[in-house]
Amino acid sequence: MKSLTKFFLIGLFFCDVGLANDGPILEKAPIDLTDQQSLQRGAKTFINYCLNCHSANYMRYNRLNDIGLTDSLIKENLLFTAEKVGEPMKVAMNRDDAKVWFGANPPDLSVEVRARGSDWVYGYLRGYYRDPTRPTGWNNTVYEKTAMPHILWKLQGDQKLDEKHKTLEIVKPGTLSVKEYDALIGDLVNYLTFMSEPSKLKRLDMGYYVLIFLGLLLLLTVKLKKEFWKDIK
């Protein structure tokens, strides 16, 4: 029985190793939900570039108050697909047009980071390269044969894939340097992470108070227990 258990555990170990090496190696996304300037820049990029095709129906414009934006700033600069700040971030593109152009409606991005992880999204948005065999002319190192074209190519420029070493290099510079583009994507993914759970920071802050309360309650409970049992002893 012990031999069988050992064999089973070894099999699980090698299975996990195989699965871990199956996908692309992802760089760590620079996530800092306390950096409001980064979140505001990310929100600007998201609304100007992503919201043209992707919806964010589980996110309302007025939740941008949580990252330091007032209702007046939202109305003047970011409210493009709604009339009131209390409305959700609806997609600007017509659904019928999306089916014709892409074969399917682009996914809602409200909880994309929670579904795939911030590192995956960060790698995906930096992993585009020119591929003439694809209908859009683009492919991706993180999500091979992606149907989504590279909407930020004017900023990043054209990348070429080195098949032998599986690396990317810029062959035609964009309007941003590599460092500037990575910073822009970092801010965007930071915002997408915030959008996937806007109340996370408040929830974490509340957690500290809950732990303090439980600690005090435990102390009172122990003292109460001693008080009840002292006569019995």
Tab-separated table of C-alpha atoms in Angstrom:
chain	number	residue	atom	x	y	z
A	1	MET	CA	0.000	0.000	0.000
A	2	LYS	CA	2.850	2.387	0.864
A	3	SER	CA	4.546	1.628	-2.460
A	4	LEU	CA	1.337	2.325	-4.331
A	5	THR	CA	0.892	5.632	-2.519
A	6	LYS	CA	4.488	6.650	-3.257
A	7	PHE	CA	4.051	5.751	-6.935
A	8	PHE	CA	0.843	7.798	-7.079
A	9	LEU	CA	2.503	10.877	-5.508
A	10	ILE	CA	5.476	10.647	-7.885
A	11	GLY	CA	3.071	10.446	-10.819
A	12	LEU	CA	1.244	13.574	-9.632
A	13	PHE	CA	4.563	15.419	-9.269
A	14	PHE	CA	5.666	14.701	-12.835
A	15	CYS	CA	2.183	15.500	-14.111
A	16	ASP	CA	2.322	18.913	-12.405
A	17	VAL	CA	5.796	19.572	-13.819
A	18	GLY	CA	4.580	18.741	-17.305
A	19	LEU	CA	1.580	21.007	-16.988
A	20	ALA	CA	3.683	23.840	-15.585
A	21	ASN	CA	6.034	23.729	-18.595
A	22	ASP	CA	3.238	23.435	-21.154
A	23	GLY	CA	2.344	27.115	-21.476
A	24	PRO	CA	4.402	30.234	-22.220
A	25	ILE	CA	6.714	31.723	-19.619
A	26	LEU	CA	4.956	34.809	-18.302
A	27	GLU	CA	6.566	37.896	-16.810
A	28	LYS	CA	5.157	39.318	-13.612
A	29	ALA	CA	2.698	42.146	-14.245
A	30	PRO	CA	3.448	45.365	-12.293
A	31	ILE	CA	0.248	45.366	-10.235
A	32	ASP	CA	-0.169	48.009	-7.522
A	33	LEU	CA	-3.801	48.778	-6.719
A	34	THR	CA	-2.730	51.589	-4.392
A	35	ASP	CA	-1.145	53.556	-7.273
A	36	GLN	CA	-4.032	55.785	-8.326
A	37	GLN	CA	-2.024	57.573	-11.021
A	38	SER	CA	-1.309	54.233	-12.699
A	39	LEU	CA	-4.967	53.183	-12.412
A	40	GLN	CA	-6.135	56.473	-13.921
A	41	ARG	CA	-3.741	56.132	-16.864
A	42	GLY	CA	-4.895	52.542	-17.322
A	43	ALA	CA	-8.547	53.591	-17.285
A	44	LYS	CA	-7.825	56.197	-19.957
A	45	THR	CA	-6.119	53.601	-22.179
A	46	PHE	CA	-8.889	51.071	-21.613
A	47	ILE	CA	-11.705	53.465	-22.496
A	48	ASN	CA	-9.914	54.948	-25.519
A	49	TYR	CA	-8.711	51.674	-27.048
A	50	CYS	CA	-10.419	48.613	-25.547
A	51	LEU	CA	-13.971	49.862	-25.025
A	52	ASN	CA	-14.401	50.342	-28.766
A	53	CYS	CA	-14.793	46.557	-29.195
A	54	HIS	CA	-14.941	45.040	-25.696
A	55	SER	CA	-17.646	45.706	-23.141
A	56	ALA	CA	-17.219	45.898	-19.371
A	57	ASN	CA	-20.833	45.399	-18.352
A	58	TYR	CA	-20.040	44.561	-14.722
A	59	MET	CA	-18.221	47.863	-14.225
A	60	ARG	CA	-19.974	51.211	-13.840
A	61	TYR	CA	-18.329	54.510	-14.685
A	62	ASN	CA	-18.896	55.886	-11.191
A	63	ARG	CA	-16.636	53.156	-9.723
A	64	LEU	CA	-13.809	55.260	-11.142
A	65	ASN	CA	-14.413	57.469	-8.095
A	66	ASP	CA	-12.499	54.783	-6.185
A	67	ILE	CA	-9.320	55.617	-8.107
A	68	GLY	CA	-9.551	59.353	-7.496
A	69	LEU	CA	-11.668	60.541	-10.450
A	70	THR	CA	-14.612	62.851	-9.813
A	71	ASP	CA	-17.929	62.580	-11.642
A	72	SER	CA	-17.195	65.807	-13.535
A	73	LEU	CA	-13.826	64.466	-14.780
A	74	ILE	CA	-15.467	61.224	-15.859
A	75	LYS	CA	-18.212	63.069	-17.754
A	76	GLU	CA	-15.783	65.419	-19.496
A	77	ASN	CA	-13.101	62.916	-20.467
A	78	LEU	CA	-14.244	59.289	-20.256
A	79	LEU	CA	-18.022	59.015	-20.638
A	80	PHE	CA	-18.157	57.955	-24.312
A	81	THR	CA	-20.573	54.987	-24.311
A	82	ALA	CA	-23.143	56.157	-21.753
A	83	GLU	CA	-25.084	59.228	-20.698
A	84	LYS	CA	-24.815	58.929	-16.912
A	85	VAL	CA	-21.883	57.961	-14.696
A	86	GLY	CA	-24.042	55.345	-13.002
A	87	GLU	CA	-24.352	53.330	-16.210
A	88	PRO	CA	-22.163	50.309	-17.030
A	89	MET	CA	-19.293	50.490	-19.517
A	90	LYS	CA	-21.109	49.350	-22.619
A	91	VAL	CA	-19.286	48.533	-25.838
A	92	ALA	CA	-19.192	51.163	-28.565
A	93	MET	CA	-19.226	48.642	-31.434
A	94	ASN	CA	-22.432	47.121	-32.784
A	95	ARG	CA	-22.794	43.408	-31.934
A	96	ASP	CA	-23.873	42.480	-35.475
A	97	ASP	CA	-20.808	44.214	-36.913
A	98	ALA	CA	-18.573	42.371	-34.443
A	99	LYS	CA	-19.856	38.994	-35.653
A	100	VAL	CA	-19.159	39.954	-39.274
A	101	TRP	CA	-15.679	41.338	-38.616
A	102	PHE	CA	-14.390	38.852	-36.036
A	103	GLY	CA	-16.693	35.839	-36.377
A	104	ALA	CA	-17.883	36.312	-32.778
A	105	ASN	CA	-18.497	39.059	-30.272
A	106	PRO	CA	-15.321	40.087	-28.406
A	107	PRO	CA	-15.494	38.958	-24.752
A	108	ASP	CA	-16.526	41.216	-21.909
A	109	LEU	CA	-13.431	42.382	-20.022
A	110	SER	CA	-14.991	43.037	-16.622
A	111	VAL	CA	-13.512	39.903	-15.066
A	112	GLU	CA	-10.929	38.876	-17.676
A	113	VAL	CA	-8.040	39.209	-15.232
A	114	ARG	CA	-9.813	37.035	-12.675
A	115	ALA	CA	-10.367	34.415	-15.366
A	116	ARG	CA	-6.863	34.361	-16.879
A	117	GLY	CA	-4.623	36.169	-14.422
A	118	SER	CA	-2.901	39.557	-14.658
A	119	ASP	CA	0.409	38.010	-15.814
A	120	TRP	CA	-1.352	36.298	-18.737
A	121	VAL	CA	-3.036	39.529	-19.888
A	122	TYR	CA	0.235	41.458	-19.473
A	123	GLY	CA	2.087	38.922	-21.614
A	124	TYR	CA	-0.697	38.760	-24.188
A	125	LEU	CA	-0.792	42.505	-24.812
A	126	ARG	CA	2.996	42.549	-25.272
A	127	GLY	CA	3.193	39.318	-27.279
A	128	TYR	CA	1.890	40.331	-30.717
A	129	TYR	CA	3.991	39.774	-33.827
A	130	ARG	CA	3.461	39.990	-37.574
A	131	ASP	CA	2.215	36.757	-39.167
A	132	PRO	CA	1.107	36.920	-42.833
A	133	THR	CA	-0.541	33.483	-42.536
A	134	ARG	CA	-3.202	34.837	-40.169
A	135	PRO	CA	-6.365	36.610	-41.452
A	136	THR	CA	-5.605	39.730	-39.385
A	137	GLY	CA	-1.884	39.645	-40.166
A	138	TRP	CA	-1.091	39.180	-36.461
A	139	ASN	CA	-0.326	36.304	-34.116
A	140	ASN	CA	0.530	36.106	-30.431
A	141	THR	CA	3.100	34.221	-28.388
A	142	VAL	CA	0.773	33.842	-25.397
A	143	TYR	CA	-2.442	33.012	-27.276
A	144	GLU	CA	-1.513	31.363	-30.553
A	145	LYS	CA	-3.818	32.001	-33.542
A	146	THR	CA	-5.655	34.744	-31.720
A	147	ALA	CA	-8.515	36.301	-33.683
A	148	MET	CA	-7.977	39.714	-32.132
A	149	PRO	CA	-5.878	42.123	-34.212
A	150	HIS	CA	-3.168	44.189	-32.561
A	151	ILE	CA	-5.055	47.406	-31.846
A	152	LEU	CA	-2.020	49.005	-30.186
A	153	TRP	CA	0.416	48.327	-33.031
A	154	LYS	CA	0.881	52.009	-33.820
A	155	LEU	CA	2.151	52.491	-30.276
A	156	GLN	CA	4.295	49.357	-30.037
A	157	GLY	CA	5.357	48.973	-33.653
A	158	ASP	CA	5.882	45.691	-35.541
A	159	GLN	CA	7.484	42.719	-33.819
A	160	LYS	CA	9.054	39.675	-35.436
A	161	LEU	CA	9.159	36.227	-33.860
A	162	ASP	CA	12.460	34.381	-33.747
A	163	GLU	CA	11.177	30.813	-34.176
A	164	LYS	CA	14.421	29.246	-33.002
A	165	HIS	CA	14.774	31.129	-29.730
A	166	LYS	CA	11.052	32.000	-29.277
A	167	THR	CA	11.865	35.652	-28.722
A	168	LEU	CA	10.415	38.861	-30.129
A	169	GLU	CA	12.223	41.858	-31.560
A	170	ILE	CA	11.004	45.197	-32.869
A	171	VAL	CA	11.515	45.469	-36.641
A	172	LYS	CA	9.494	48.645	-37.118
A	173	PRO	CA	9.331	51.031	-34.133
A	174	GLY	CA	6.046	52.514	-33.030
A	175	THR	CA	5.349	55.894	-31.498
A	176	LEU	CA	6.443	54.590	-28.080
A	177	SER	CA	9.736	53.079	-27.027
A	178	VAL	CA	9.765	49.537	-25.638
A	179	LYS	CA	9.997	50.891	-22.097
A	180	GLU	CA	7.148	53.357	-22.645
A	181	TYR	CA	4.915	50.720	-24.227
A	182	ASP	CA	5.564	48.251	-21.400
A	183	ALA	CA	4.682	50.993	-18.902
A	184	LEU	CA	1.437	51.722	-20.770
A	185	ILE	CA	0.490	48.033	-20.771
A	186	GLY	CA	1.442	47.780	-17.109
A	187	ASP	CA	-0.968	50.619	-16.276
A	188	LEU	CA	-3.686	49.056	-18.443
A	189	VAL	CA	-3.383	45.638	-16.784
A	190	ASN	CA	-3.271	47.326	-13.389
A	191	TYR	CA	-6.615	48.952	-14.204
A	192	LEU	CA	-8.069	45.693	-15.565
A	193	THR	CA	-7.052	44.038	-12.300
A	194	PHE	CA	-8.811	46.781	-10.340
A	195	MET	CA	-11.884	46.522	-12.575
A	196	SER	CA	-12.174	42.775	-12.018
A	197	GLU	CA	-12.680	43.410	-8.277
A	198	PRO	CA	-13.113	47.139	-7.495
A	199	SER	CA	-13.810	46.548	-3.799
A	200	LYS	CA	-10.692	44.437	-3.181
A	201	LEU	CA	-8.716	47.114	-1.314
A	202	LYS	CA	-11.703	47.977	0.865
A	203	ARG	CA	-12.253	44.289	1.537
A	204	LEU	CA	-8.610	43.820	2.533
A	205	ASP	CA	-8.685	46.891	4.784
A	206	MET	CA	-11.852	45.615	6.446
A	207	GLY	CA	-10.124	42.262	6.950
A	208	TYR	CA	-7.544	43.842	9.273
A	209	TYR	CA	-10.293	45.275	11.480
A	210	VAL	CA	-12.079	41.927	11.502
A	211	LEU	CA	-8.882	40.171	12.614
A	212	ILE	CA	-8.351	42.739	15.375
A	213	PHE	CA	-11.956	42.257	16.505
A	214	LEU	CA	-11.593	38.472	16.498
A	215	GLY	CA	-8.355	38.778	18.479
A	216	LEU	CA	-10.056	40.890	21.146
A	217	LEU	CA	-13.027	38.523	21.165
A	218	LEU	CA	-10.682	35.573	21.663
A	219	LEU	CA	-9.021	37.345	24.603
A	220	LEU	CA	-12.414	38.046	26.230
A	221	THR	CA	-13.537	34.482	25.583
A	222	VAL	CA	-10.439	33.035	27.272
A	223	LYS	CA	-10.910	35.308	30.294
A	224	LEU	CA	-14.606	34.422	30.462
A	225	LYS	CA	-13.774	30.714	30.295
A	226	LYS	CA	-11.302	31.067	33.173
A	227	GLU	CA	-13.903	32.950	35.193
A	228	PHE	CA	-16.497	30.215	34.687
A	229	TRP	CA	-14.131	27.357	35.487
A	230	LYS	CA	-12.234	28.795	38.453
A	231	ASP	CA	-14.917	27.702	40.947
A	232	ILE	CA	-15.040	24.176	39.512
A	233	LYS	CA	-11.328	23.703	40.009
